[in-house]
mmCIF file of C-alpha atoms in Angstrom:
data_model
loop_
_atom_site.group_PDB
_atom_site.id
_atom_site.type_symbol
_atom_site.label_atom_id
_atom_site.label_comp_id
_atom_site.label_asym_id
_atom_site.label_seq_id
_atom_site.Cartn_x
_atom_site.Cartn_y
_atom_site.Cartn_z
ATOM 1 C CA UNK Q 1294 124.340 121.977 102.298
ATOM 2 C CA UNK Q 1295 121.237 121.786 104.413
ATOM 3 C CA UNK Q 1296 119.278 118.641 104.826
ATOM 4 C CA UNK Q 1297 115.684 119.361 105.771
ATOM 5 C CA UNK Q 1298 113.497 117.408 108.154
ATOM 6 C CA UNK Q 1299 110.221 116.958 109.737
ATOM 7 C CA UNK Q 1300 109.739 116.788 113.311
ATOM 8 C CA UNK Q 1301 108.071 113.660 114.277
ATOM 9 C CA UNK Q 1302 106.245 112.463 117.276
ATOM 10 C CA UNK Q 1303 107.419 109.154 119.112
ATOM 11 C CA UNK Q 1304 104.322 107.627 117.867
ATOM 12 C CA UNK Q 1305 104.498 106.499 114.275
ATOM 13 C CA UNK Q 1306 100.779 106.883 113.871
ATOM 14 C CA UNK Q 1307 99.328 109.127 116.074
ATOM 15 C CA UNK Q 1308 100.336 112.526 114.680
ATOM 16 C CA UNK Q 1309 101.094 115.812 116.058
ATOM 17 C CA UNK Q 1310 100.156 118.617 113.772
ATOM 18 C CA UNK Q 1311 100.613 121.720 115.987
ATOM 19 C CA UNK Q 1312 101.820 124.681 114.078
ATOM 20 C CA UNK Q 1313 105.261 124.080 115.338
ATOM 21 C CA UNK Q 1314 105.305 120.316 114.996
ATOM 22 C CA UNK Q 1315 104.959 119.943 111.409
ATOM 23 C CA UNK Q 1316 107.062 122.758 109.962
ATOM 24 C CA UNK Q 1317 109.968 121.836 107.701
ATOM 25 C CA UNK Q 1318 112.989 123.224 109.204
ATOM 26 C CA UNK Q 1319 116.619 123.606 107.986
ATOM 27 C CA UNK Q 1320 118.944 121.345 110.061
ATOM 28 C CA UNK Q 1321 122.421 121.565 110.560
ATOM 29 C CA UNK Q 1322 124.711 121.929 107.396
ATOM 30 C CA UNK Q 1323 125.981 118.517 106.264
ATOM 31 C CA UNK Q 1324 128.424 117.913 103.349
ATOM 32 C CA UNK Q 1325 126.900 117.004 100.090
ATOM 33 C CA UNK Q 1326 126.566 113.278 99.379
ATOM 34 C CA UNK Q 1327 129.804 112.397 97.171
ATOM 35 C CA UNK Q 1328 129.507 112.751 93.355
ATOM 36 C CA UNK Q 1329 129.394 109.103 91.719
ATOM 37 C CA UNK Q 1330 130.522 108.851 88.421
ATOM 38 C CA UNK Q 1331 127.997 106.203 87.194
ATOM 39 C CA UNK Q 1332 129.510 103.454 84.783
ATOM 40 C CA UNK Q 1333 128.360 103.022 81.450
ATOM 41 C CA UNK Q 1334 126.798 99.698 82.464
ATOM 42 C CA UNK Q 1335 125.170 101.308 85.404
ATOM 43 C CA UNK Q 1336 123.517 104.075 83.241
ATOM 44 C CA UNK Q 1337 122.129 101.378 80.716
ATOM 45 C CA UNK Q 1338 120.936 99.097 83.430
ATOM 46 C CA UNK Q 1339 119.151 101.975 85.105
ATOM 47 C CA UNK Q 1340 116.721 102.188 82.239
ATOM 48 C CA UNK Q 1341 115.631 98.442 82.786
ATOM 49 C CA UNK Q 1342 113.265 96.769 85.088
ATOM 50 C CA UNK Q 1343 115.780 94.184 85.823
ATOM 51 C CA UNK Q 1344 117.982 96.817 87.716
ATOM 52 C CA UNK Q 1345 118.858 95.448 91.233
ATOM 53 C CA UNK Q 1346 117.781 97.794 93.569
ATOM 54 C CA UNK Q 1347 119.535 96.129 96.482
ATOM 55 C CA UNK Q 1348 123.152 96.864 95.719
ATOM 56 C CA UNK Q 1349 123.193 100.456 96.576
ATOM 57 C CA UNK Q 1350 123.575 102.895 99.535
ATOM 58 C CA UNK Q 1351 121.477 105.994 99.963
ATOM 59 C CA UNK Q 1352 124.228 108.397 98.493
ATOM 60 C CA UNK Q 1353 124.594 106.085 95.375
ATOM 61 C CA UNK Q 1354 120.724 105.979 94.992
ATOM 62 C CA UNK Q 1355 120.686 109.822 95.332
ATOM 63 C CA UNK Q 1356 123.274 110.139 92.427
ATOM 64 C CA UNK Q 1357 121.386 107.964 90.355
ATOM 65 C CA UNK Q 1358 118.268 110.116 90.743
ATOM 66 C CA UNK Q 1359 120.016 113.266 90.349
ATOM 67 C CA UNK Q 1360 121.323 111.508 86.985
ATOM 68 C CA UNK Q 1361 117.771 110.824 85.809
ATOM 69 C CA UNK Q 1362 116.786 114.299 86.117
ATOM 70 C CA UNK Q 1363 119.731 115.355 83.945
ATOM 71 C CA UNK Q 1364 119.440 112.765 81.502
ATOM 72 C CA UNK Q 1365 115.725 113.315 80.969
ATOM 73 C CA UNK Q 1366 116.325 117.073 80.278
ATOM 74 C CA UNK Q 1367 114.454 118.204 83.119
ATOM 75 C CA UNK Q 1368 116.977 120.311 84.732
ATOM 76 C CA UNK Q 1369 117.356 122.094 81.697
ATOM 77 C CA UNK Q 1370 113.519 122.279 80.864
ATOM 78 C CA UNK Q 1371 112.753 123.629 84.460
ATOM 79 C CA UNK Q 1372 115.899 125.763 84.538
ATOM 80 C CA UNK Q 1373 116.933 124.023 87.965
ATOM 81 C CA UNK Q 1374 120.016 124.870 90.106
ATOM 82 C CA UNK Q 1375 121.735 121.799 89.882
ATOM 83 C CA UNK Q 1376 122.701 122.459 93.764
ATOM 84 C CA UNK Q 1377 118.944 123.083 94.760
ATOM 85 C CA UNK Q 1378 118.387 119.617 92.893
ATOM 86 C CA UNK Q 1379 120.863 117.936 95.463
ATOM 87 C CA UNK Q 1380 119.433 119.810 98.241
ATOM 88 C CA UNK Q 1381 115.977 118.764 97.329
ATOM 89 C CA UNK Q 1382 116.991 114.792 96.894
ATOM 90 C CA UNK Q 1383 118.666 114.959 100.090
ATOM 91 C CA UNK Q 1384 115.607 116.607 101.862
ATOM 92 C CA UNK Q 1385 113.654 113.724 100.050
ATOM 93 C CA UNK Q 1386 115.497 111.194 101.778
ATOM 94 C CA UNK Q 1387 115.552 112.744 104.978
ATOM 95 C CA UNK Q 1388 111.819 112.522 105.215
ATOM 96 C CA UNK Q 1389 111.289 108.789 104.481
ATOM 97 C CA UNK Q 1390 111.162 106.676 107.503
ATOM 98 C CA UNK Q 1391 113.063 103.615 108.157
ATOM 99 C CA UNK Q 1392 110.115 101.350 107.533
ATOM 100 C CA UNK Q 1393 110.493 97.600 106.557
ATOM 101 C CA UNK Q 1394 108.939 98.505 103.362
ATOM 102 C CA UNK Q 1395 107.860 102.028 102.687
ATOM 103 C CA UNK Q 1396 111.197 103.668 103.086
ATOM 104 C CA UNK Q 1397 113.658 105.497 100.727
ATOM 105 C CA UNK Q 1398 114.595 102.384 98.713
ATOM 106 C CA UNK Q 1399 111.182 101.847 97.905
ATOM 107 C CA UNK Q 1400 110.957 105.639 96.973
ATOM 108 C CA UNK Q 1401 114.071 104.649 94.566
ATOM 109 C CA UNK Q 1402 112.489 101.456 93.267
ATOM 110 C CA UNK Q 1403 109.351 103.366 92.092
ATOM 111 C CA UNK Q 1404 111.438 106.398 90.625
ATOM 112 C CA UNK Q 1405 113.908 103.802 88.934
ATOM 113 C CA UNK Q 1406 110.890 101.829 87.400
ATOM 114 C CA UNK Q 1407 109.002 105.033 86.156
ATOM 115 C CA UNK Q 1408 112.608 106.060 84.450
ATOM 116 C CA UNK Q 1409 112.790 102.560 82.889
ATOM 117 C CA UNK Q 1410 108.842 102.870 81.588
ATOM 118 C CA UNK Q 1411 109.603 106.161 79.868
ATOM 119 C CA UNK Q 1412 112.560 104.859 78.066
ATOM 120 C CA UNK Q 1413 110.849 101.451 77.372
ATOM 121 C CA UNK Q 1414 107.385 102.943 76.250
ATOM 122 C CA UNK Q 1415 109.496 105.999 74.288
ATOM 123 C CA UNK Q 1416 107.391 108.301 76.392
ATOM 124 C CA UNK Q 1417 109.600 111.041 75.453
ATOM 125 C CA UNK Q 1418 108.358 111.101 71.920
ATOM 126 C CA UNK Q 1419 104.570 111.121 73.263
ATOM 127 C CA UNK Q 1420 104.615 113.182 76.264
ATOM 128 C CA UNK Q 1421 105.846 116.554 77.232
ATOM 129 C CA UNK Q 1422 109.103 117.381 79.306
ATOM 130 C CA UNK Q 1423 106.417 118.785 81.737
ATOM 131 C CA UNK Q 1424 105.017 115.484 81.965
ATOM 132 C CA UNK Q 1425 108.236 113.646 82.276
ATOM 133 C CA UNK Q 1426 108.908 116.047 85.413
ATOM 134 C CA UNK Q 1427 105.414 115.499 86.917
ATOM 135 C CA UNK Q 1428 105.966 111.614 86.435
ATOM 136 C CA UNK Q 1429 109.454 111.637 87.829
ATOM 137 C CA UNK Q 1430 108.717 114.178 90.812
ATOM 138 C CA UNK Q 1431 105.442 112.490 91.823
ATOM 139 C CA UNK Q 1432 107.191 109.082 91.849
ATOM 140 C CA UNK Q 1433 109.873 110.311 94.124
ATOM 141 C CA UNK Q 1434 107.419 111.962 96.551
ATOM 142 C CA UNK Q 1435 104.795 109.367 96.416
ATOM 143 C CA UNK Q 1436 105.180 107.731 99.881
ATOM 144 C CA UNK Q 1437 107.044 110.851 101.729
ATOM 145 C CA UNK Q 1438 106.840 110.402 105.532
ATOM 146 C CA UNK Q 1439 104.809 107.097 105.521
ATOM 147 C CA UNK Q 1440 104.465 105.747 108.849
ATOM 148 C CA UNK Q 1441 104.216 102.018 108.073
ATOM 149 C CA UNK Q 1442 100.808 101.590 108.952
ATOM 150 C CA UNK Q 1443 98.121 101.802 106.230
ATOM 151 C CA UNK Q 1444 95.043 103.903 105.551
ATOM 152 C CA UNK Q 1445 92.893 101.223 107.008
ATOM 153 C CA UNK Q 1446 94.543 101.512 110.226
ATOM 154 C CA UNK Q 1447 94.686 105.418 110.158
ATOM 155 C CA UNK Q 1448 90.871 105.452 109.724
ATOM 156 C CA UNK Q 1449 90.059 102.555 112.224
ATOM 157 C CA UNK Q 1450 92.396 103.956 114.930
ATOM 158 C CA UNK Q 1451 91.063 107.640 114.384
ATOM 159 C CA UNK Q 1452 94.392 109.028 114.287
ATOM 160 C CA UNK Q 1453 95.056 112.903 113.811
ATOM 161 C CA UNK Q 1454 96.138 112.023 110.382
ATOM 162 C CA UNK Q 1455 92.626 110.497 109.327
ATOM 163 C CA UNK Q 1456 90.789 113.360 111.409
ATOM 164 C CA UNK Q 1457 92.573 115.904 109.355
ATOM 165 C CA UNK Q 1458 91.855 114.395 105.937
ATOM 166 C CA UNK Q 1459 88.376 113.346 106.908
ATOM 167 C CA UNK Q 1460 89.198 109.501 106.183
ATOM 168 C CA UNK Q 1461 89.707 110.427 102.586
ATOM 169 C CA UNK Q 1462 93.180 108.819 101.305
ATOM 170 C CA UNK Q 1463 94.918 110.064 104.641
ATOM 171 C CA UNK Q 1464 98.242 108.821 103.691
ATOM 172 C CA UNK Q 1465 98.336 109.835 100.417
ATOM 173 C CA UNK Q 1466 97.100 113.637 101.133
ATOM 174 C CA UNK Q 1467 99.964 113.505 103.919
ATOM 175 C CA UNK Q 1468 102.683 112.648 101.390
ATOM 176 C CA UNK Q 1469 101.578 115.392 98.897
ATOM 177 C CA UNK Q 1470 101.453 118.064 101.790
ATOM 178 C CA UNK Q 1471 104.996 116.925 102.837
ATOM 179 C CA UNK Q 1472 106.167 116.944 99.180
ATOM 180 C CA UNK Q 1473 105.176 120.500 98.867
ATOM 181 C CA UNK Q 1474 106.237 121.846 102.329
ATOM 182 C CA UNK Q 1475 109.706 120.668 101.065
ATOM 183 C CA UNK Q 1476 109.372 122.398 97.819
ATOM 184 C CA UNK Q 1477 108.266 125.803 99.794
ATOM 185 C CA UNK Q 1478 111.527 126.132 101.003
ATOM 186 C CA UNK Q 1479 113.710 128.125 98.863
ATOM 187 C CA UNK Q 1480 116.977 126.245 99.069
ATOM 188 C CA UNK Q 1481 114.940 123.160 98.052
ATOM 189 C CA UNK Q 1482 112.441 124.427 95.339
ATOM 190 C CA UNK Q 1483 113.377 122.763 92.016
ATOM 191 C CA UNK Q 1484 110.718 124.488 90.293
ATOM 192 C CA UNK Q 1485 111.832 128.271 91.695
ATOM 193 C CA UNK Q 1486 112.510 129.133 88.100
ATOM 194 C CA UNK Q 1487 108.941 128.110 86.760
ATOM 195 C CA UNK Q 1488 106.451 130.489 85.763
ATOM 196 C CA UNK Q 1489 103.735 130.693 88.684
ATOM 197 C CA UNK Q 1490 100.857 129.579 86.538
ATOM 198 C CA UNK Q 1491 102.825 126.658 85.213
ATOM 199 C CA UNK Q 1492 104.060 126.067 88.599
ATOM 200 C CA UNK Q 1493 100.149 125.630 89.555
ATOM 201 C CA UNK Q 1494 99.439 123.315 87.204
ATOM 202 C CA UNK Q 1495 102.492 121.208 87.733
ATOM 203 C CA UNK Q 1496 101.722 121.311 91.506
ATOM 204 C CA UNK Q 1497 97.858 119.932 90.677
ATOM 205 C CA UNK Q 1498 99.184 117.214 88.333
ATOM 206 C CA UNK Q 1499 101.598 115.838 91.123
ATOM 207 C CA UNK Q 1500 98.872 115.802 93.834
ATOM 208 C CA UNK Q 1501 96.614 114.059 91.153
ATOM 209 C CA UNK Q 1502 99.288 111.338 90.665
ATOM 210 C CA UNK Q 1503 100.167 110.822 94.386
ATOM 211 C CA UNK Q 1504 96.352 110.594 95.202
ATOM 212 C CA UNK Q 1505 96.263 107.846 92.464
ATOM 213 C CA UNK Q 1506 98.196 105.713 94.519
ATOM 214 C CA UNK Q 1507 95.647 104.998 97.068
ATOM 215 C CA UNK Q 1508 94.879 101.307 96.221
ATOM 216 C CA UNK Q 1509 91.328 102.014 97.213
ATOM 217 C CA UNK Q 1510 90.718 103.585 94.221
ATOM 218 C CA UNK Q 1511 92.621 101.009 91.922
ATOM 219 C CA UNK Q 1512 89.092 99.875 90.254
ATOM 220 C CA UNK Q 1513 87.823 103.388 89.462
ATOM 221 C CA UNK Q 1514 91.338 104.461 87.804
ATOM 222 C CA UNK Q 1515 91.927 100.989 85.934
ATOM 223 C CA UNK Q 1516 88.119 101.163 84.569
ATOM 224 C CA UNK Q 1517 88.523 104.864 83.422
ATOM 225 C CA UNK Q 1518 91.995 103.918 81.401
ATOM 226 C CA UNK Q 1519 90.390 100.718 79.981
ATOM 227 C CA UNK Q 1520 87.463 102.690 78.309
ATOM 228 C CA UNK Q 1521 90.315 104.889 76.735
ATOM 229 C CA UNK Q 1522 92.770 102.600 75.896
ATOM 230 C CA UNK Q 1523 91.335 101.405 72.460
ATOM 231 C CA UNK Q 1524 91.071 104.966 71.177
ATOM 232 C CA UNK Q 1525 93.910 106.577 73.076
ATOM 233 C CA UNK Q 1526 94.614 110.147 72.195
ATOM 234 C CA UNK Q 1527 97.899 111.711 72.938
ATOM 235 C CA UNK Q 1528 96.488 115.177 72.184
ATOM 236 C CA UNK Q 1529 93.738 114.563 74.682
ATOM 237 C CA UNK Q 1530 94.548 116.237 78.191
ATOM 238 C CA UNK Q 1531 92.033 113.776 79.929
ATOM 239 C CA UNK Q 1532 93.324 110.664 78.326
ATOM 240 C CA UNK Q 1533 97.106 111.733 79.170
ATOM 241 C CA UNK Q 1534 96.235 112.435 82.906
ATOM 242 C CA UNK Q 1535 94.782 108.970 83.229
ATOM 243 C CA UNK Q 1536 97.754 107.624 81.642
ATOM 244 C CA UNK Q 1537 100.221 109.150 84.159
ATOM 245 C CA UNK Q 1538 97.511 107.912 87.079
ATOM 246 C CA UNK Q 1539 98.089 104.241 85.632
ATOM 247 C CA UNK Q 1540 101.725 104.560 85.071
ATOM 248 C CA UNK Q 1541 102.630 105.793 88.640
ATOM 249 C CA UNK Q 1542 100.336 102.841 89.850
ATOM 250 C CA UNK Q 1543 102.219 100.279 87.733
ATOM 251 C CA UNK Q 1544 105.562 101.837 89.117
ATOM 252 C CA UNK Q 1545 104.368 101.745 92.800
ATOM 253 C CA UNK Q 1546 103.432 98.096 93.066
ATOM 254 C CA UNK Q 1547 105.933 96.810 90.172
ATOM 255 C CA UNK Q 1548 108.029 94.838 92.478
ATOM 256 C CA UNK Q 1549 107.146 91.546 90.690
ATOM 257 C CA UNK Q 1550 108.263 92.668 87.414
ATOM 258 C CA UNK Q 1551 111.743 92.381 88.790
ATOM 259 C CA UNK Q 1552 113.699 89.170 88.738
ATOM 260 C CA UNK Q 1553 112.727 86.904 91.632
ATOM 261 C CA UNK Q 1554 116.079 87.451 93.506
ATOM 262 C CA UNK Q 1555 115.213 91.260 93.396
ATOM 263 C CA UNK Q 1556 111.555 91.014 93.826
ATOM 264 C CA UNK Q 1557 111.281 88.352 96.655
ATOM 265 C CA UNK Q 1558 113.031 90.189 99.450
ATOM 266 C CA UNK Q 1559 110.398 92.929 99.179
ATOM 267 C CA UNK Q 1560 107.587 90.722 99.726
ATOM 268 C CA UNK Q 1561 109.172 89.762 103.193
ATOM 269 C CA UNK Q 1562 109.566 93.504 103.978
ATOM 270 C CA UNK Q 1563 105.974 94.056 103.305
ATOM 271 C CA UNK Q 1564 104.714 91.215 104.996
ATOM 272 C CA UNK Q 1565 106.862 92.439 107.938
ATOM 273 C CA UNK Q 1566 105.382 95.620 107.967
ATOM 274 C CA UNK Q 1567 101.869 93.927 107.642
ATOM 275 C CA UNK Q 1568 102.607 92.042 110.771
ATOM 276 C CA UNK Q 1569 103.742 94.985 112.687
ATOM 277 C CA UNK Q 1570 100.296 96.695 111.838
ATOM 278 C CA UNK Q 1571 98.137 93.343 112.707
ATOM 279 C CA UNK Q 1572 100.164 92.970 115.794
ATOM 280 C CA UNK Q 1573 98.973 96.409 116.759
ATOM 281 C CA UNK Q 1574 95.638 96.427 115.583
ATOM 282 C CA UNK Q 1575 95.137 93.269 117.632
ATOM 283 C CA UNK Q 1576 96.481 94.983 120.682
ATOM 284 C CA UNK Q 1577 94.152 97.951 120.169
ATOM 285 C CA UNK Q 1578 91.043 95.852 119.510
ATOM 286 C CA UNK Q 1579 90.884 97.053 115.719
ATOM 287 C CA UNK Q 1580 89.876 94.904 113.098
ATOM 288 C CA UNK Q 1581 92.534 92.814 111.110
ATOM 289 C CA UNK Q 1582 92.675 91.989 107.664
ATOM 290 C CA UNK Q 1583 93.330 88.462 106.792
ATOM 291 C CA UNK Q 1584 96.018 89.228 104.266
ATOM 292 C CA UNK Q 1585 98.046 91.160 107.006
ATOM 293 C CA UNK Q 1586 97.758 88.366 109.886
ATOM 294 C CA UNK Q 1587 100.953 86.485 110.433
ATOM 295 C CA UNK Q 1588 98.569 83.596 111.741
ATOM 296 C CA UNK Q 1589 96.875 83.309 108.685
ATOM 297 C CA UNK Q 1590 99.063 84.541 105.541
ATOM 298 C CA UNK Q 1591 101.947 83.013 103.663
ATOM 299 C CA UNK Q 1592 103.975 84.576 100.916
ATOM 300 C CA UNK Q 1593 102.360 82.343 98.267
ATOM 301 C CA UNK Q 1594 98.676 83.428 99.545
ATOM 302 C CA UNK Q 1595 99.823 86.943 99.681
ATOM 303 C CA UNK Q 1596 101.089 87.111 96.092
ATOM 304 C CA UNK Q 1597 98.931 84.713 94.143
ATOM 305 C CA UNK Q 1598 95.664 86.933 94.517
ATOM 306 C CA UNK Q 1599 97.429 90.345 93.899
ATOM 307 C CA UNK Q 1600 99.622 88.976 90.890
ATOM 308 C CA UNK Q 1601 96.733 87.532 89.151
ATOM 309 C CA UNK Q 1602 93.892 90.078 89.803
ATOM 310 C CA UNK Q 1603 95.780 93.303 90.273
ATOM 311 C CA UNK Q 1604 99.144 93.401 88.452
ATOM 312 C CA UNK Q 1605 98.397 91.359 85.444
ATOM 313 C CA UNK Q 1606 94.957 92.754 84.563
ATOM 314 C CA UNK Q 1607 96.616 96.379 84.856
ATOM 315 C CA UNK Q 1608 100.004 95.745 82.912
ATOM 316 C CA UNK Q 1609 98.167 93.835 80.133
ATOM 317 C CA UNK Q 1610 95.895 96.720 79.736
ATOM 318 C CA UNK Q 1611 98.922 99.062 79.535
ATOM 319 C CA UNK Q 1612 100.251 96.525 77.014
ATOM 320 C CA UNK Q 1613 97.788 97.537 74.639
ATOM 321 C CA UNK Q 1614 98.933 100.914 74.229
ATOM 322 C CA UNK Q 1615 102.659 99.714 74.817
ATOM 323 C CA UNK Q 1616 103.016 96.295 73.152
ATOM 324 C CA UNK Q 1617 106.828 96.338 73.844
ATOM 325 C CA UNK Q 1618 106.371 95.919 77.756
ATOM 326 C CA UNK Q 1619 104.969 92.292 77.198
ATOM 327 C CA UNK Q 1620 108.236 90.728 77.139
ATOM 328 C CA UNK Q 1621 110.035 92.787 79.627
ATOM 329 C CA UNK Q 1622 107.043 93.666 82.096
ATOM 330 C CA UNK Q 1623 104.059 91.272 81.617
ATOM 331 C CA UNK Q 1624 105.829 87.822 81.137
ATOM 332 C CA UNK Q 1625 107.792 88.157 84.404
ATOM 333 C CA UNK Q 1626 104.284 88.876 86.158
ATOM 334 C CA UNK Q 1627 103.223 85.628 84.578
ATOM 335 C CA UNK Q 1628 106.270 83.705 85.597
ATOM 336 C CA UNK Q 1629 105.822 85.277 89.021
ATOM 337 C CA UNK Q 1630 102.335 83.972 89.128
ATOM 338 C CA UNK Q 1631 103.525 80.723 88.256
ATOM 339 C CA UNK Q 1632 106.323 80.578 90.764
ATOM 340 C CA UNK Q 1633 103.813 81.261 93.577
ATOM 341 C CA UNK Q 1634 101.344 79.119 92.458
ATOM 342 C CA UNK Q 1635 104.009 76.072 92.586
ATOM 343 C CA UNK Q 1636 104.875 77.093 96.244
ATOM 344 C CA UNK Q 1637 101.568 76.843 97.206
ATOM 345 C CA UNK Q 1638 101.046 73.558 95.647
ATOM 346 C CA UNK Q 1639 104.132 72.439 97.812
ATOM 347 C CA UNK Q 1640 102.742 74.137 100.892
ATOM 348 C CA UNK Q 1641 99.257 72.370 100.475
ATOM 349 C CA UNK Q 1642 101.011 69.156 100.043
ATOM 350 C CA UNK Q 1643 103.249 69.608 103.114
ATOM 351 C CA UNK Q 1644 99.815 70.592 105.040
ATOM 352 C CA UNK Q 1645 98.271 67.186 104.014
ATOM 353 C CA UNK Q 1646 101.231 65.289 104.697
ATOM 354 C CA UNK Q 1647 101.764 66.975 108.605
ATOM 355 C CA UNK Q 1648 98.813 65.060 110.037
ATOM 356 C CA UNK Q 1649 100.072 61.642 108.525
ATOM 357 C CA UNK Q 1650 103.718 62.418 109.731
ATOM 358 C CA UNK Q 1651 102.387 63.156 113.126
ATOM 359 C CA UNK Q 1652 100.824 59.929 113.302
ATOM 360 C CA UNK Q 1653 103.583 57.736 112.114
ATOM 361 C CA UNK Q 1654 105.947 59.766 114.472
ATOM 362 C CA UNK Q 1655 103.952 58.968 117.311
ATOM 363 C CA UNK Q 1656 103.528 55.424 116.439
ATOM 364 C CA UNK Q 1657 107.358 55.199 115.814
ATOM 365 C CA UNK Q 1658 108.113 56.733 119.225
ATOM 366 C CA UNK Q 1659 105.361 54.377 120.981
ATOM 367 C CA UNK Q 1660 107.014 51.421 119.178
ATOM 368 C CA UNK Q 1661 110.269 52.597 120.144
ATOM 369 C CA UNK Q 1662 109.175 52.978 123.763
ATOM 370 C CA UNK Q 1663 107.667 49.792 124.098
ATOM 371 C CA UNK Q 1664 111.072 47.920 122.779
ATOM 372 C CA UNK Q 1665 112.931 50.160 125.348
ATOM 373 C CA UNK Q 1666 110.459 48.719 128.009
ATOM 374 C CA UNK Q 1667 110.696 45.337 127.011
ATOM 375 C CA UNK Q 1668 114.390 45.232 126.631
ATOM 376 C CA UNK Q 1669 114.657 46.864 130.235
ATOM 377 C CA UNK Q 1670 112.260 44.093 131.550
ATOM 378 C CA UNK Q 1671 114.271 41.445 130.282
#
């Protein structure tokens, strides 16, 4: 079995788009990843947002993703060769970089949450199997070859990636391009047995979903969904496309839906990636966003606004269509908001106390020094 990879240049942001540089090419043959037999407990846990994504090695995550495709009936629906599915998943893993946040584990997180939402919202009864395949495949591919530096950096630094895509969602366009470069390889084409016209529609739908993950489009996409949700029509193609865009957005930024012990390490990972970018921006004389500046941001300040003004409004809108997500997805978001607001209150209190402590410490040291000197003089 061959693993596929993209040739990458040394700098993670200054892309080399020479004809030879970005071809997806077969690598040396490697053994297939071990076939894990998933326990019934794992199978049931996979369907829930409470799934702990930190306890799994890459091979195990690959097996879980493989299971999802079989369980949803996608292998049968698209007449996939099971070996091709394995090769494709290996190629996907190989083309995620080892960033602190935007890495293969994040890909797995988003895909597992999508699988969970499909079950929780009974989407198999409302959408087609083709829609299921589009949702899952877009989730798996949505951050392929992410360099760890966001669109703002790409545009401000005028990277080749930003130039290539005219400053329009450069990263998301790149993720799409890499996804379909991998699928263009016969040994990795899970849609090889799909009718060409059907594949054309699938391709366009996957591109639409991956491009929807650009947070610069968040307001536009959510507003469009809000206009449809009260009279949502599952037979209306435009309505369904909008729903799928919102679903992948939910899954992409869903970490705070998970239990605190699962969600909180992701905040550390994201801040690490932010700080890497802001340090680089400072060194290159580029603008720095306050929420990415290690001298200005804390975990509570990073999370409170995002949870209150992005996550909760979006998930509460989805809740209108699927009330069953309130207890399992929306309430944890409210709890997380409360948790970080409490932490911020503690931080603020400590900030107020610090000057007093500093003065007290200075006085204490002065008194101690005076006493020592008086004893010495005696």
